[in-house]
Coordinates of C-alpha atoms in Angstrom, one line a residue:
Chain A
X322 CA -20.4 7.9 33.5
X323 CA -20.7 8.1 30.0
X324 CA -17.4 6.1 27.8
X325 CA -16.2 7.5 24.0
X326 CA -15.0 4.8 22.0
X327 CA -11.9 5.5 20.0
X328 CA -12.9 4.9 15.7
X329 CA -10.7 1.1 15.9
X330 CA -12.7 0.7 18.4
X331 CA -16.6 1.4 17.6
X332 CA -17.0 -1.9 15.1
X333 CA -16.6 -3.3 18.6
X334 CA -18.6 -1.7 20.3
X335 CA -21.6 -2.4 18.0
X336 CA -20.7 0.6 15.4
X337 CA -21.5 4.0 18.6
X338 CA -19.4 6.4 19.7
X339 CA -20.9 6.4 23.4
X340 CA -21.2 4.0 25.7
X341 CA -23.2 4.9 28.8
X342 CA -22.5 2.7 31.6
X343 CA -23.8 2.8 35.1
X344 CA -20.5 2.6 37.7
X345 CA -19.1 3.7 40.7
X346 CA -15.8 3.2 39.1
X347 CA -14.1 3.1 37.2
X348 CA -12.9 -0.5 37.2
X349 CA -16.7 -0.6 36.9
X350 CA -17.9 1.3 34.1
X351 CA -14.8 -1.0 32.2
X352 CA -16.5 -4.1 33.1
X353 CA -20.1 -2.7 32.3
X354 CA -18.8 -1.6 28.7
X355 CA -17.1 -5.1 28.4
X356 CA -20.2 -6.7 29.2
X357 CA -22.1 -4.9 27.1
X358 CA -19.3 -5.8 24.0
X359 CA -17.4 -8.8 24.4
X360 CA -15.9 -8.2 22.0
X361 CA -14.0 -4.8 23.3
X362 CA -12.3 -7.0 25.3
X363 CA -9.3 -7.8 24.0
X364 CA -8.6 -5.2 22.3
X365 CA -7.8 -3.1 26.1
X366 CA -6.6 -6.1 28.0
X367 CA -3.9 -8.2 28.3
X368 CA -4.4 -12.2 29.0
X369 CA -4.0 -11.0 32.4
X370 CA -7.3 -8.9 32.4
X371 CA -4.1 -5.7 32.2
X372 CA -5.4 -2.6 30.1
X373 CA -3.0 -2.9 27.4
X374 CA 0.3 -0.9 27.7
X375 CA -0.9 1.2 24.6
X376 CA -4.3 2.0 25.2
X377 CA -4.8 5.6 27.3
X378 CA -7.5 6.1 29.2
X379 CA -8.6 9.7 30.4
X380 CA -11.1 10.4 32.9
X381 CA -12.5 14.2 32.7
X382 CA -9.6 15.2 31.5
X383 CA -6.9 13.0 34.2
X384 CA -4.9 10.3 32.9
X385 CA -6.0 7.0 35.2
X386 CA -2.4 6.5 35.6
X387 CA -1.5 9.3 37.2
X388 CA -4.8 9.2 40.0
X389 CA -4.4 8.7 43.1
X390 CA -6.6 6.2 42.9
X391 CA -6.3 4.7 39.4
X392 CA -9.7 2.5 38.3
X393 CA -11.0 2.8 42.2
X394 CA -11.2 6.4 41.6
X395 CA -15.2 7.2 42.0
X396 CA -17.2 7.9 38.6
X397 CA -20.7 9.9 38.8
X398 CA -23.1 10.0 35.7
X399 CA -21.8 13.0 34.8
X400 CA -18.0 12.0 34.2
X401 CA -16.6 10.8 30.8
X402 CA -14.0 7.6 30.2
X403 CA -11.9 9.1 26.7
X404 CA -10.2 5.3 25.1
X405 CA -7.1 7.1 23.5
X406 CA -4.3 4.1 21.4
X407 CA -1.7 5.6 21.6
X408 CA 0.5 7.4 18.7
X409 CA 4.1 7.4 17.5
X410 CA 6.0 6.4 15.3
X411 CA 8.9 7.9 12.7
X412 CA 11.8 6.8 10.7
Chain B
X116 CA -7.5 -0.4 -2.6
X117 CA -9.5 2.2 -0.2
X118 CA -9.0 5.8 -1.2
X119 CA -8.3 8.8 1.0
X120 CA -10.1 11.2 0.4
X121 CA -8.0 14.4 1.0
X122 CA -8.9 18.1 0.2
X123 CA -6.1 20.3 -1.5
X124 CA -6.3 22.7 1.3
X125 CA -5.5 20.4 3.8
X126 CA -3.1 18.3 1.7
X127 CA -0.8 20.9 1.3
X128 CA -1.2 21.9 5.2
X129 CA 0.7 18.4 5.8
X130 CA 3.1 18.5 3.3
X131 CA 4.0 22.0 3.9
X132 CA 3.4 21.6 8.0
X133 CA 6.6 19.5 7.1
X134 CA 8.5 21.7 5.5
X135 CA 8.2 24.0 8.5
X136 CA 8.9 21.7 11.2
X137 CA 12.6 19.9 9.4
X138 CA 14.8 18.8 10.6
X139 CA 11.9 17.5 12.8
X140 CA 9.8 14.9 12.3
X141 CA 6.1 16.9 12.2
X142 CA 3.1 15.4 13.1
X143 CA -1.1 16.0 13.6
X144 CA -4.1 14.6 12.9
X145 CA -7.0 13.9 10.2
X146 CA -10.7 14.1 10.9
X147 CA -13.4 13.2 8.2
X148 CA -15.9 10.2 7.9
X149 CA -15.7 7.1 6.7
X150 CA -16.6 6.3 3.3
X151 CA -17.5 2.2 1.5
X152 CA -14.0 3.3 0.5
X153 CA -11.4 5.1 2.4
X154 CA -11.8 7.8 4.5
X155 CA -12.8 11.4 3.3
X156 CA -10.9 14.0 5.4
X157 CA -12.1 17.3 5.7
X158 CA -9.5 18.7 8.0
X159 CA -6.1 18.3 9.8
X160 CA -5.2 19.3 13.1
X161 CA -1.3 20.3 13.5
X162 CA 0.2 18.8 17.1
X163 CA 2.9 19.8 19.5
X164 CA 5.4 16.5 18.7
X165 CA 6.5 15.6 22.3
X166 CA 9.2 13.2 21.6
X167 CA 11.6 16.1 22.1
X168 CA 14.9 13.5 22.4
X169 CA 14.5 12.6 19.3
X170 CA 12.5 14.8 16.8
X171 CA 14.4 14.6 13.7
X172 CA 13.3 11.1 13.5
X173 CA 10.4 9.9 16.1
X174 CA 7.5 12.1 16.7
X175 CA 5.1 10.7 19.8
X176 CA 1.0 13.0 20.0
X177 CA 0.3 13.8 23.8
X178 CA -3.0 11.1 25.0
X179 CA -5.1 14.4 26.6
X180 CA -4.2 16.4 23.0
X181 CA -6.1 13.7 21.2
X182 CA -8.6 13.5 23.7
X183 CA -9.7 16.9 23.1
X184 CA -9.2 17.2 19.2
X185 CA -11.6 14.0 18.5
X186 CA -14.2 16.1 21.2
X187 CA -13.6 18.5 19.4
X188 CA -14.1 16.1 16.2
X189 CA -17.0 15.0 18.1
X190 CA -18.9 17.6 18.8
X191 CA -18.4 18.1 14.6
X192 CA -20.2 15.1 13.6
X193 CA -16.4 14.0 12.5
X194 CA -14.1 11.3 13.5
X195 CA -10.3 10.5 13.6
X196 CA -9.5 9.5 10.5
X197 CA -5.6 9.3 10.8
X198 CA -2.5 10.4 11.6
X199 CA 0.2 11.8 9.6
X200 CA 3.4 13.3 9.5
X201 CA 7.0 13.9 8.0
X202 CA 10.2 12.1 7.3
X203 CA 12.8 15.0 7.6
X204 CA 15.1 12.9 5.0
X205 CA 14.1 9.9 4.5
X206 CA 11.8 7.5 2.2
X207 CA 7.3 8.5 3.0
X208 CA 7.1 4.4 3.9
X209 CA 6.4 2.8 6.8
X210 CA 9.2 2.0 9.4
X211 CA 9.2 -0.8 11.4
X212 CA 8.3 2.0 14.4
X213 CA 5.8 3.5 12.9
X214 CA 4.6 0.1 12.4
X215 CA 5.2 -0.8 16.0
X216 CA 3.6 2.0 17.4
X217 CA -0.1 1.9 15.2
X218 CA -3.3 1.5 16.9
X219 CA -5.5 3.0 15.1
X220 CA -6.7 -0.4 12.8
X221 CA -9.0 1.0 10.2
X222 CA -7.3 4.7 10.2
X223 CA -5.2 6.0 7.3
X224 CA -1.4 6.6 8.3
X225 CA -0.5 9.7 6.1
X226 CA 3.8 10.1 5.3
X227 CA 5.5 13.0 3.7
X228 CA 9.1 12.7 3.3
X229 CA 11.4 15.8 3.7
X230 CA 14.0 15.8 1.5
X231 CA 16.2 19.0 2.4
X232 CA 13.5 21.1 3.7
X233 CA 11.0 20.4 1.0
X234 CA 7.8 18.2 0.7
X235 CA 8.7 15.4 -1.7
X236 CA 6.1 12.1 -1.9
X237 CA 3.4 11.8 -0.1
X238 CA 1.9 8.4 0.7
X239 CA -0.9 7.2 2.9
X240 CA -1.1 3.6 4.2
X241 CA -3.5 1.8 5.3
X242 CA -3.8 0.0 8.7
X243 CA -5.8 -2.7 8.3
X244 CA -6.9 -5.9 9.9
X245 CA -9.6 -6.3 13.3
X246 CA -6.5 -6.8 15.8
X247 CA -2.6 -6.6 17.5
X248 CA -1.8 -10.0 15.9
X249 CA -2.9 -9.1 12.9
X250 CA -2.5 -5.5 11.7
X251 CA -1.4 -4.7 9.0
X252 CA -0.5 -1.3 6.5
X253 CA -2.1 -1.3 2.7
X254 CA -1.0 1.7 0.8
X255 CA -3.8 3.7 -0.5
X256 CA -4.3 6.1 -3.1
X257 CA -4.7 9.6 -1.8
X258 CA -7.1 11.4 -3.7
X259 CA -7.0 15.7 -3.7
X260 CA -10.5 17.3 -4.5
X261 CA -10.7 13.2 -5.8
X262 CA -8.5 13.2 -8.6
X263 CA -6.1 10.5 -7.8
X264 CA -2.5 11.5 -7.2
X265 CA 1.1 9.5 -7.3
X266 CA 3.9 10.8 -6.6
X267 CA 5.0 11.9 -10.5
X268 CA 2.1 14.6 -10.4
X269 CA 3.4 16.7 -7.6

């Protein structure tokens, strides 16, 4: 599948905006990504291995948090995974 | 100090957006290319503020909207350069909430103060650093059509 890397994380993914991985689930895809680019790991996961709260993962157009199987959702080569840090604020 | 390059039309548009949504906060995404010394913005995309519970002093962009904006930017060979929002009747300085919620390292965060419905000062802050732990805001120069602007020139 294709993983889209957001602007702030490209420096930790060899400057690439997309990374192709062979995977059967979203978890495997993330493992493949961080094995190929270990510097990404601390930006995506907490010390306990959970996806950081401000990191949104979109499987095609679906928020992974709300998929019935979440990170264990099966994936195919044609699927995409977008990594999108949250954006919010205020005075 | 880095420089955020904005076309005049984009600079005017993001300030006008703040006036349109007053007394609520506006928000949007800046699309552009990176340079050796900051971002060169090509376009601004208005986004909806999902914080309808407290829109006068909070903003949030739905992640799915960001996914679609980034997808379209990539199609054009561009990337997300940063974000903008307004501070209704509040200074154009980042707040503790802005800092806590900022996660796009290396991107520009533009804030426009809107005083009594009229756009006042516009500032830009680069989210510098390499991790959540060492991130910091650094004020940057805004250049409109390659001419640096300061509040006194508005």
